[in-house]
Tab-separated table of C-alpha atoms in Angstrom:
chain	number	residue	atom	x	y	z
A	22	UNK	CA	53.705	106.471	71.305
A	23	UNK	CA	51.796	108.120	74.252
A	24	UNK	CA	52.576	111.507	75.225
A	25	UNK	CA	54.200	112.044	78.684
A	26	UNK	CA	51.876	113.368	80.843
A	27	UNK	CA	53.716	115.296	83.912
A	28	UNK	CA	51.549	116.813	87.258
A	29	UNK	CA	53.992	118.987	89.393
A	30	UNK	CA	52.944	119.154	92.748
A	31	UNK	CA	54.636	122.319	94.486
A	32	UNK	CA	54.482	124.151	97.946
A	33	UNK	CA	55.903	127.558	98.249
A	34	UNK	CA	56.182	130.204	100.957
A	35	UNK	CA	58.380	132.971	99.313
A	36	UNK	CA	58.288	132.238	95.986
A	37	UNK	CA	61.768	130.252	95.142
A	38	UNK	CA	60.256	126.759	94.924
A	39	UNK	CA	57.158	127.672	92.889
A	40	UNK	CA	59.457	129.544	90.303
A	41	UNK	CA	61.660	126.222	90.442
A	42	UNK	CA	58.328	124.198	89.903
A	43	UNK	CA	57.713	126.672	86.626
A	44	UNK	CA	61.415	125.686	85.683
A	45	UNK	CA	60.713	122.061	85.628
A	46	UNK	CA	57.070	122.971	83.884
A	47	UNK	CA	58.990	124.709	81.324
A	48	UNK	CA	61.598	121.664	80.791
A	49	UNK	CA	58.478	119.071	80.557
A	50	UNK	CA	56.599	120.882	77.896
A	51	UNK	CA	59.642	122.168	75.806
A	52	UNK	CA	59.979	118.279	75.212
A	53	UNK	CA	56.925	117.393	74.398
A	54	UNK	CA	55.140	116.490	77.484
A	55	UNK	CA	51.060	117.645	78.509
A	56	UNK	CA	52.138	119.172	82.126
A	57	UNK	CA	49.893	119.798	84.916
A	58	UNK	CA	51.278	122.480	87.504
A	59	UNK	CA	49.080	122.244	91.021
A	60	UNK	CA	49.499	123.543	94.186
A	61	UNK	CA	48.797	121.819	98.030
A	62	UNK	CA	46.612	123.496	100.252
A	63	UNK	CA	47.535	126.328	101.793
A	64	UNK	CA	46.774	125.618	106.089
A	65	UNK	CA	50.027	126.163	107.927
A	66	UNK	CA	49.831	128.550	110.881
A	67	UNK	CA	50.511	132.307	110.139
A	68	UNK	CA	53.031	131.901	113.226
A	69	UNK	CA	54.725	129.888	110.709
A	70	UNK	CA	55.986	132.503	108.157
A	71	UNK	CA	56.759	135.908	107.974
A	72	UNK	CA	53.744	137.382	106.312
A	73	UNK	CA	54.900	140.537	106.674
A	74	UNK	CA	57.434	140.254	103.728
A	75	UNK	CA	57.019	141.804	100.680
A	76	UNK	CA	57.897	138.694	98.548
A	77	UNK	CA	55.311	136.858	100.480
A	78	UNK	CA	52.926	138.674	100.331
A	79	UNK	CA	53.633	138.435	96.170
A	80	UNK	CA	54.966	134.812	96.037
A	81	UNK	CA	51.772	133.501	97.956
A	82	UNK	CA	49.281	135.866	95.425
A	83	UNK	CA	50.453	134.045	92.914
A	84	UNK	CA	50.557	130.475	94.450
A	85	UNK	CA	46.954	130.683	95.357
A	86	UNK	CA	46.447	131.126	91.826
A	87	UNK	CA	47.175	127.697	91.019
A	88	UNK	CA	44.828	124.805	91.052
A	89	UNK	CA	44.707	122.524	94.241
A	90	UNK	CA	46.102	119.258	93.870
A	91	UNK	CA	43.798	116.053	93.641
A	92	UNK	CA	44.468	112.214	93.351
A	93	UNK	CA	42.922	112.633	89.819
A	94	UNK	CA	46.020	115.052	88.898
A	95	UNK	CA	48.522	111.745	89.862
A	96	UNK	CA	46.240	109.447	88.165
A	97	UNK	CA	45.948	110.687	84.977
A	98	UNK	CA	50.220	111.907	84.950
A	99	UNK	CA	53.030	109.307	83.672
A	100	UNK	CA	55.450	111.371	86.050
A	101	UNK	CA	55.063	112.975	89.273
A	102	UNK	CA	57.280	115.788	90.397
A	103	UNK	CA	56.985	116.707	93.797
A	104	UNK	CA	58.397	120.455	95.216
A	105	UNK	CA	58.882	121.831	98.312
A	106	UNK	CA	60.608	124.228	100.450
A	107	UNK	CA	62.910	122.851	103.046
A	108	UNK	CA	61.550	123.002	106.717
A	109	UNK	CA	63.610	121.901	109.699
A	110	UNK	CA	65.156	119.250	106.946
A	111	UNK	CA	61.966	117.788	105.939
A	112	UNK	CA	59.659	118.231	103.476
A	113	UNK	CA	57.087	120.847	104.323
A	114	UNK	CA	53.700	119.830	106.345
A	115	UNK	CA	51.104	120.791	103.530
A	116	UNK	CA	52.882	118.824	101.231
A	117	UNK	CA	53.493	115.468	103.504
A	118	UNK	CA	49.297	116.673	104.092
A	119	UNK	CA	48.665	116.054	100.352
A	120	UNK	CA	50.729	112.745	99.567
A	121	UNK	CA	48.973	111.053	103.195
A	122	UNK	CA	45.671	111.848	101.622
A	123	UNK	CA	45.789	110.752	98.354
A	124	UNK	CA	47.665	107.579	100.182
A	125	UNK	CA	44.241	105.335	98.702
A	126	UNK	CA	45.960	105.479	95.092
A	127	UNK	CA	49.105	104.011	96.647
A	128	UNK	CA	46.843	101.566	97.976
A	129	UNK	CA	45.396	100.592	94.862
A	130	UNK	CA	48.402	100.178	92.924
A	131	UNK	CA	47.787	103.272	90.666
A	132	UNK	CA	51.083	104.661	90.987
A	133	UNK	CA	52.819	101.658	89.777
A	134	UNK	CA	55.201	102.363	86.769
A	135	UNK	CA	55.105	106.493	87.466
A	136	UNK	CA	57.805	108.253	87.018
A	137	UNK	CA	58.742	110.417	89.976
A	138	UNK	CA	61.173	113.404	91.056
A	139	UNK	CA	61.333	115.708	93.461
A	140	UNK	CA	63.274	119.189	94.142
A	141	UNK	CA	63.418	121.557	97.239
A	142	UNK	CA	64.716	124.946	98.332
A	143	UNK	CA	65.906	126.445	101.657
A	144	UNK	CA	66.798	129.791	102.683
A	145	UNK	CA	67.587	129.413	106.439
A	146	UNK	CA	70.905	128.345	107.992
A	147	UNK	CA	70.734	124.746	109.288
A	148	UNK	CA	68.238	124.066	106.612
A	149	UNK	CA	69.592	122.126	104.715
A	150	UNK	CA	72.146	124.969	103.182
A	151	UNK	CA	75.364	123.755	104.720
């Protein structure tokens, strides 16, 4: 039998997704699976956030830390877990970035038969909170 293979694809401003996105890493691999945690890239406007924050500031050190996602991270998983903080009720804009550029796989069929989740976080009232 082939191993599960599981890339988690995560976007984080503050920190609570990305240590959800180390949860569901955790789960994965405590069953047997090869995991591959990745992050999107990191381009929304300063405006955007308060970068002022402390946990920021800490949450986004360690984010940066993590390898960029690539097509070739969804290729070679079984699963795909996607993460991201709630904004405005959507997903967030570096993460809708990532899945419309790696939209050729789609295209190709290569994500036929993968198994796929996703999880979010919010913090702000009318967020998604209610």
């Amino acid at each position: 039998m082939t191993a599960s293979r599981v890339t988690v694809v995560v976007d984080s401003r503050y920190g609570s997704t990305l240590a959800l996105a180390r949860a569901v890493t955790s789960g994965a691999a405590s069953e047997g699976a090869e995991v591959r945690l990745c992050r999107v890239a990191i381009d929304e406007p300063e405006f955007s956030v308060d970068s002022e924050r402390a946990d920021f500031i800490a949450a986004q050190a360690e984010f940066r830390e993590l390898p960029r996602a690539t097509a070739d991270d969804l290729d070679w998983a079984t699963g795909i877990v996607w993460g991201s903080p709630t904004r405005y009720g959507l997903m967030s804009t570096p993460l809708r970035a990532f899945i419309d550029e790696v939209a050729p796989l789609w295209r190709q069929g290569a994500l036929i038969g993968k198994v796929g989740a996703a999880f979010t976080s919010t913090g702000g009232m009318h967020s998604g909170n209610e």
